[in-house]
PDB file of C-alpha atoms in Angstrom:
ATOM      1  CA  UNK A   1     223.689 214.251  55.713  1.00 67.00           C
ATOM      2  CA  UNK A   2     225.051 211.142  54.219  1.00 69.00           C
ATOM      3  CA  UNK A   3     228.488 210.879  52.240  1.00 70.00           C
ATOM      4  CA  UNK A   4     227.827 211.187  48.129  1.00 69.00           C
ATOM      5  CA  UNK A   5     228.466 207.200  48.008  1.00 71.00           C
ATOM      6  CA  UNK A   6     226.174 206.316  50.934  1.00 75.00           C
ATOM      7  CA  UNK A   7     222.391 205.556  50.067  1.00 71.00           C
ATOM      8  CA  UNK A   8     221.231 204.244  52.907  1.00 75.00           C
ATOM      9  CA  UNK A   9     222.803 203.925  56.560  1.00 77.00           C
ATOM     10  CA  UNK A  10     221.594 201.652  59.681  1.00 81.00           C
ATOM     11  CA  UNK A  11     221.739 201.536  63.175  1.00 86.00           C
ATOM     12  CA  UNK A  12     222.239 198.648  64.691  1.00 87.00           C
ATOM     13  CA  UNK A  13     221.508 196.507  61.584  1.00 82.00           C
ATOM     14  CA  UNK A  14     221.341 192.719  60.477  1.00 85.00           C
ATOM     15  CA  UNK A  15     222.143 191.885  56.755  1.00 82.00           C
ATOM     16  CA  UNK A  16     221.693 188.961  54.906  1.00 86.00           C
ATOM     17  CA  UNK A  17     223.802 187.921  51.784  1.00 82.00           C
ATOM     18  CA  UNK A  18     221.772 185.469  49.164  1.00 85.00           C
ATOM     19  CA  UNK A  19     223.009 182.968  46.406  1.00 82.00           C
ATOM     20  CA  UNK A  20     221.484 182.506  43.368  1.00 83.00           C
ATOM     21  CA  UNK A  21     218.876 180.489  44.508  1.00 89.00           C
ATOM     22  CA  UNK A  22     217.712 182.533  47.546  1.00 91.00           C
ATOM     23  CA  UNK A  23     219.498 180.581  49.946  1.00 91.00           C
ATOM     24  CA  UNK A  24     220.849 182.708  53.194  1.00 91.00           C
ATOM     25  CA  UNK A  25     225.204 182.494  52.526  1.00 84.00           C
ATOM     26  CA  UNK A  26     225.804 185.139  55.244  1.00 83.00           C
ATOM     27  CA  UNK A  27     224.122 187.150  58.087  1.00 88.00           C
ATOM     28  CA  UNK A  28     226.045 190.577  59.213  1.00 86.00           C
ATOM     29  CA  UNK A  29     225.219 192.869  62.059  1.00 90.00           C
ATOM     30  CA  UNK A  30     226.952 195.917  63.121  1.00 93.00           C
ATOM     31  CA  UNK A  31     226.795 199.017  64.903  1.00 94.00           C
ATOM     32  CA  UNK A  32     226.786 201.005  61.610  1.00 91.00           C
ATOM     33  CA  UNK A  33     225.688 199.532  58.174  1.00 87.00           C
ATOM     34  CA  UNK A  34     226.242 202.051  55.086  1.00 86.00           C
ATOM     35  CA  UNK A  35     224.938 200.584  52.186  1.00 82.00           C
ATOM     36  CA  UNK A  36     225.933 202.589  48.675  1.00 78.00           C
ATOM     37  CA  UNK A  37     224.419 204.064  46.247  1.00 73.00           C
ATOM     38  CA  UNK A  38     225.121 201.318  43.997  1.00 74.00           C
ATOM     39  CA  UNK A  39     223.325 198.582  45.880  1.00 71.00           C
ATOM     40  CA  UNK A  40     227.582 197.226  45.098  1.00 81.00           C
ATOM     41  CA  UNK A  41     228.927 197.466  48.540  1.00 83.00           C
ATOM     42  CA  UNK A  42     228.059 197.339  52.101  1.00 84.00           C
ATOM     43  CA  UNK A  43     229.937 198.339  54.265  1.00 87.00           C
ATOM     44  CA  UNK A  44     229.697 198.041  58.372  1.00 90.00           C
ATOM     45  CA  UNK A  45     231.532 199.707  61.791  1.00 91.00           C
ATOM     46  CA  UNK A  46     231.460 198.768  65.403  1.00 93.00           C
ATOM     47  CA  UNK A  47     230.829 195.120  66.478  1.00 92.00           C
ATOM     48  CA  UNK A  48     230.590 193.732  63.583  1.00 93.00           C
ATOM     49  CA  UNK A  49     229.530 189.845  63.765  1.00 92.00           C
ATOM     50  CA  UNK A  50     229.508 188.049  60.454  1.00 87.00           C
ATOM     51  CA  UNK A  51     228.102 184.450  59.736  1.00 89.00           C
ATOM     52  CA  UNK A  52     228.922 182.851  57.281  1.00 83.00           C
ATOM     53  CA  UNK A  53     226.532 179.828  56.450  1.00 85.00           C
ATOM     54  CA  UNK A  54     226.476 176.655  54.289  1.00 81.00           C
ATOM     55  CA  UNK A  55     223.984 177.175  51.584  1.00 79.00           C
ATOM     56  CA  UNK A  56     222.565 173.939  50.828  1.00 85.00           C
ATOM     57  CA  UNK A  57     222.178 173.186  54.349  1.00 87.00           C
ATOM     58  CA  UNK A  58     222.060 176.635  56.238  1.00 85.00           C
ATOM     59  CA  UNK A  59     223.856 175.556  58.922  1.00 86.00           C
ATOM     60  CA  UNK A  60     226.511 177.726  60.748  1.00 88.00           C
ATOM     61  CA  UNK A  61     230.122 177.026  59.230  1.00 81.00           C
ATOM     62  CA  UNK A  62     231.901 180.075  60.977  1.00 83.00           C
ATOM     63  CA  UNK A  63     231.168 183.269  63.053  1.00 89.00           C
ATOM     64  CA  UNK A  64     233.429 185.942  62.397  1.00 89.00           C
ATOM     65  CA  UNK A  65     233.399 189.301  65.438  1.00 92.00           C
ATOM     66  CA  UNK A  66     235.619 192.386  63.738  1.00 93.00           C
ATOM     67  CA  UNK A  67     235.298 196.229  64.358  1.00 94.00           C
ATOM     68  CA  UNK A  68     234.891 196.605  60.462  1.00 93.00           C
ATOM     69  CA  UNK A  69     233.753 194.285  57.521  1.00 90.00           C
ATOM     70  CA  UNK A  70     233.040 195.450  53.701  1.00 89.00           C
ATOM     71  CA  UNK A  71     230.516 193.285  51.023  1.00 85.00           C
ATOM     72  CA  UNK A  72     231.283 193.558  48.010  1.00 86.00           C
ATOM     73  CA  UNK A  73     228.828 192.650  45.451  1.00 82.00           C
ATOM     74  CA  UNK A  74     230.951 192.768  42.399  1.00 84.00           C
ATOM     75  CA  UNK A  75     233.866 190.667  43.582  1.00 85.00           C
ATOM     76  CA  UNK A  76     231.634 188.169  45.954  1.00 83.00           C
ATOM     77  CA  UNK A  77     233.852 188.900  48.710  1.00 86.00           C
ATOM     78  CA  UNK A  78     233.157 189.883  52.291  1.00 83.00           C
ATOM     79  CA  UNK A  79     236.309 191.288  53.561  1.00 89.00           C
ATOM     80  CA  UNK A  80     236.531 191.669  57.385  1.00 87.00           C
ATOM     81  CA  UNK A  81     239.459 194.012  59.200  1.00 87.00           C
ATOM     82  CA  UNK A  82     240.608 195.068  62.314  1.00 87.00           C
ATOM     83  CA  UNK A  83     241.142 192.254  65.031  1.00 89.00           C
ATOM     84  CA  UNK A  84     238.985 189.540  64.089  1.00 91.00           C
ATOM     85  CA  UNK A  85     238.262 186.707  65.763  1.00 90.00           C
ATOM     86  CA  UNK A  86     236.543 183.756  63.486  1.00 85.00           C
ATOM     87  CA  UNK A  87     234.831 180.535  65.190  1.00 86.00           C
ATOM     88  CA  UNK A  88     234.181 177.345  63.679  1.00 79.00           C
ATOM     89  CA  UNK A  89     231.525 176.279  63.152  1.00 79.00           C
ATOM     90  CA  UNK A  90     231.047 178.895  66.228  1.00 78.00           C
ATOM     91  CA  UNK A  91     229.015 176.815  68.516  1.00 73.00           C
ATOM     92  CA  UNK A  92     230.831 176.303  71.679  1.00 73.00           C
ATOM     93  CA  UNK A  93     234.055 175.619  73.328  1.00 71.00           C
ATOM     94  CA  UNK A  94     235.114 173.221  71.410  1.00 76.00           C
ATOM     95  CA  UNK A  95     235.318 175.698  68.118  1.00 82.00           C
ATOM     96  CA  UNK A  96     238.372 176.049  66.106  1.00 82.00           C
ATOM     97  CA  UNK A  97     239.187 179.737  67.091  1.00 86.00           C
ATOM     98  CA  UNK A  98     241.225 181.714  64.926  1.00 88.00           C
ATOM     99  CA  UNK A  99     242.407 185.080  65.485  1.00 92.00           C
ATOM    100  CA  UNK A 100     243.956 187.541  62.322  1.00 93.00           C
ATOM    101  CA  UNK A 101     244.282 191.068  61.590  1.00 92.00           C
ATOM    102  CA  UNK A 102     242.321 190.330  58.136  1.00 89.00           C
ATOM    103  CA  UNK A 103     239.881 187.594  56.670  1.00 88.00           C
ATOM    104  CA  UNK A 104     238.461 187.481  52.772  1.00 91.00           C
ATOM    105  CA  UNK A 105     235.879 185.251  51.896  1.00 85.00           C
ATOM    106  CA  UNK A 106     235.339 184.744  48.642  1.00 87.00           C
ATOM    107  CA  UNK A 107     231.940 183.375  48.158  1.00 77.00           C
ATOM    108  CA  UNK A 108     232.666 182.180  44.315  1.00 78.00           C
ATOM    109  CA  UNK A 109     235.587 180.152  45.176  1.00 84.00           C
ATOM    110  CA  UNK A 110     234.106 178.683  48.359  1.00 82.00           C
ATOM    111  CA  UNK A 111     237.891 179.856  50.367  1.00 87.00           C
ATOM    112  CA  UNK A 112     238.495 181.902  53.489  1.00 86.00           C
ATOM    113  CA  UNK A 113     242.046 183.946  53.287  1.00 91.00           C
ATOM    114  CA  UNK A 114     243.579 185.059  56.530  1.00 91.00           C
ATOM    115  CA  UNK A 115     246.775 187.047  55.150  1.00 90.00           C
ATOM    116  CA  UNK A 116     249.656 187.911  57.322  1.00 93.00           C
ATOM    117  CA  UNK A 117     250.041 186.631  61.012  1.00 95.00           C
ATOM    118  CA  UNK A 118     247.485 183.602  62.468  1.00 94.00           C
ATOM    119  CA  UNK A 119     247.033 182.186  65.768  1.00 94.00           C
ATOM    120  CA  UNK A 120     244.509 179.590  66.234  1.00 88.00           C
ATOM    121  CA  UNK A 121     243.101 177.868  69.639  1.00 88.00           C
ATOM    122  CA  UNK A 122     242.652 173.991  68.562  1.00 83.00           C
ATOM    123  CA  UNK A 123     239.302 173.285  68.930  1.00 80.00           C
ATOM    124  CA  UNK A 124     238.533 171.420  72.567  1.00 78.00           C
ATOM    125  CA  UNK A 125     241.426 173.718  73.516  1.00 78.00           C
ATOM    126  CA  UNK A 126     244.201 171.159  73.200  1.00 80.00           C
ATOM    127  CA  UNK A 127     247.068 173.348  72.019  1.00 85.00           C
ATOM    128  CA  UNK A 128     247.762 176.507  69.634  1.00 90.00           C
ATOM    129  CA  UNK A 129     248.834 176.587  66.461  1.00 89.00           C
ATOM    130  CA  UNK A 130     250.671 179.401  64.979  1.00 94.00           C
ATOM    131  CA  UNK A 131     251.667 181.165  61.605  1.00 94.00           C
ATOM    132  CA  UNK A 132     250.535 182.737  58.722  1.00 95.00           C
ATOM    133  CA  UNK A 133     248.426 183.049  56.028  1.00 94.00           C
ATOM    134  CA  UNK A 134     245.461 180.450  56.533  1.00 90.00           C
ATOM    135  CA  UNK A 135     243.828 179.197  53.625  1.00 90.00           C
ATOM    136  CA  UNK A 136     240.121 177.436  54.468  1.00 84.00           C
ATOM    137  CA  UNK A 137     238.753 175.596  51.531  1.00 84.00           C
ATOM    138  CA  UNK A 138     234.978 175.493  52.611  1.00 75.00           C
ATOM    139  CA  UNK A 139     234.113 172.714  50.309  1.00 76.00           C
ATOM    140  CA  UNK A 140     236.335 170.272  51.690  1.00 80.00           C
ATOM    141  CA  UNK A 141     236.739 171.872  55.126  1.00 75.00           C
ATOM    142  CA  UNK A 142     240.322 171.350  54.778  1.00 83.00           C
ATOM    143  CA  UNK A 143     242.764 174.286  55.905  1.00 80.00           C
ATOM    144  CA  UNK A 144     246.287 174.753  55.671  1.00 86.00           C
ATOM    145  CA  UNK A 145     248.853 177.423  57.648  1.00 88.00           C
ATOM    146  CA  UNK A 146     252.475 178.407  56.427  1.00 91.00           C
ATOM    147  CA  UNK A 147     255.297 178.592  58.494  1.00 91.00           C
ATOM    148  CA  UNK A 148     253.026 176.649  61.390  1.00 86.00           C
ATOM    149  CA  UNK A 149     254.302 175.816  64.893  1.00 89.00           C
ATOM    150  CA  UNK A 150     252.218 173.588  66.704  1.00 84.00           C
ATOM    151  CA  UNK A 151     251.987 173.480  70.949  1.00 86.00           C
ATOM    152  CA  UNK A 152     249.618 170.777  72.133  1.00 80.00           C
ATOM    153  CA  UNK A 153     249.444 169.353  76.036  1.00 75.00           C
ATOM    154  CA  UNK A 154     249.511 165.679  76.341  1.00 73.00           C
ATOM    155  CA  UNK A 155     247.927 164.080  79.401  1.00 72.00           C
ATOM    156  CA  UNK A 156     249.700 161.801  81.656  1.00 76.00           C
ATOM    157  CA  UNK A 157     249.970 158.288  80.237  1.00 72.00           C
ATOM    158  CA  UNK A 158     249.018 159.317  76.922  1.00 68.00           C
ATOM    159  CA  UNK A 159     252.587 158.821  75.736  1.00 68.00           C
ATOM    160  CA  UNK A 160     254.240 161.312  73.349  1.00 69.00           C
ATOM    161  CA  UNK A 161     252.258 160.710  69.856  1.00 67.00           C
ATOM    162  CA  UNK A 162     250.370 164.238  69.472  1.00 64.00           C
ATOM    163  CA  UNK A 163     246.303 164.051  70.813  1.00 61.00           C
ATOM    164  CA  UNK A 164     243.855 163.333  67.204  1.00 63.00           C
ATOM    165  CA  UNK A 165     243.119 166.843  65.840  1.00 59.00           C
ATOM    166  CA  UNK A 166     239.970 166.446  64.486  1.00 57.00           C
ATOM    167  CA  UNK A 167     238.754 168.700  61.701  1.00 57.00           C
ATOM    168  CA  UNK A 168     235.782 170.619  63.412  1.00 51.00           C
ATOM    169  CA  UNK A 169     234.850 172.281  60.019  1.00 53.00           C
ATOM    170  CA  UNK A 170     233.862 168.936  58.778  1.00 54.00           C
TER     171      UNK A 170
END
């Protein structure tokens, strides 16, 4: 039997998340997808792999792996937990890659949260960045870091001005 606030559960499931004009936001597969009773929440276990996607476009902004993630349809939020790892726009090597212990996207006001304690590989791999609590604005694919110390290598001859960082959001 199911919990009381479980309606429906999946193995091995993809989701989809939908704006308000039936454009694809998000994809979400897991091991384990439990969706309530409510049709409010969804909630899913065990390599979890979230993607979150540009509406008007539907191209791939960021791809998000966690043990755990949570939908909520009430707040617009998809709230992932555990380790996570989140790649941007999560096509190759070159990806901003940031790992967290949490990430909160709220879907209303367009922003990724990453509370607590960030490290983030720049993308094309040319240094680190640490700190904490990341704040992604997806509409200007701007992000900012507190308390952020930055370690970048700089090639022979390239003098000691830091290498371009470009923004691989954009």
């Amino acid at each position: 039997g199911l919990p009381g606030n479980v309606l429906l559960r999946q193995s091995r499931a993809t989701f989809t998340g939908y704006d308000a004009k039936a454009r694809p936001l998000w994809t979400l597969r897991a091991d384990v997808v439990d969706a309530g009773a409510d049709k409010m929440r969804v909630e899913a276990r065990g390599n979890v792999e979230a993607t979150l996607l540009d509406s008007a476009t539907g191209k791939r902004r960021a791809v998000v792996t966690a043990p755990n993630a949570v939908f909520s349809r009430a707040t617009q939020t998809l709230q992932v937990g555990g380790k996570i790892v989140c790649r941007a726009p999560g096509n190759a090597a070159t990806d901003l890659r940031v790992e967290a212990d949490t990430l909160i996207w709220s879907v209303g006001a367009k922003q990724i949260l990453c509370a607590g304690a960030v490290h983030a590989v720049l993308p094309n791999n040319v240094g680190t960045a640490d700190g904490r609590d990341l704040t992604l604005q997806l509409t200007t694919r701007e992000w900012r870091m507190q308390s952020v110390r930055v370690s970048v290598a700089l090639k022979p001859g390239q003098g000691d001005a830091p290498p371009v960082l470009a923004n691989p959001l954009k």
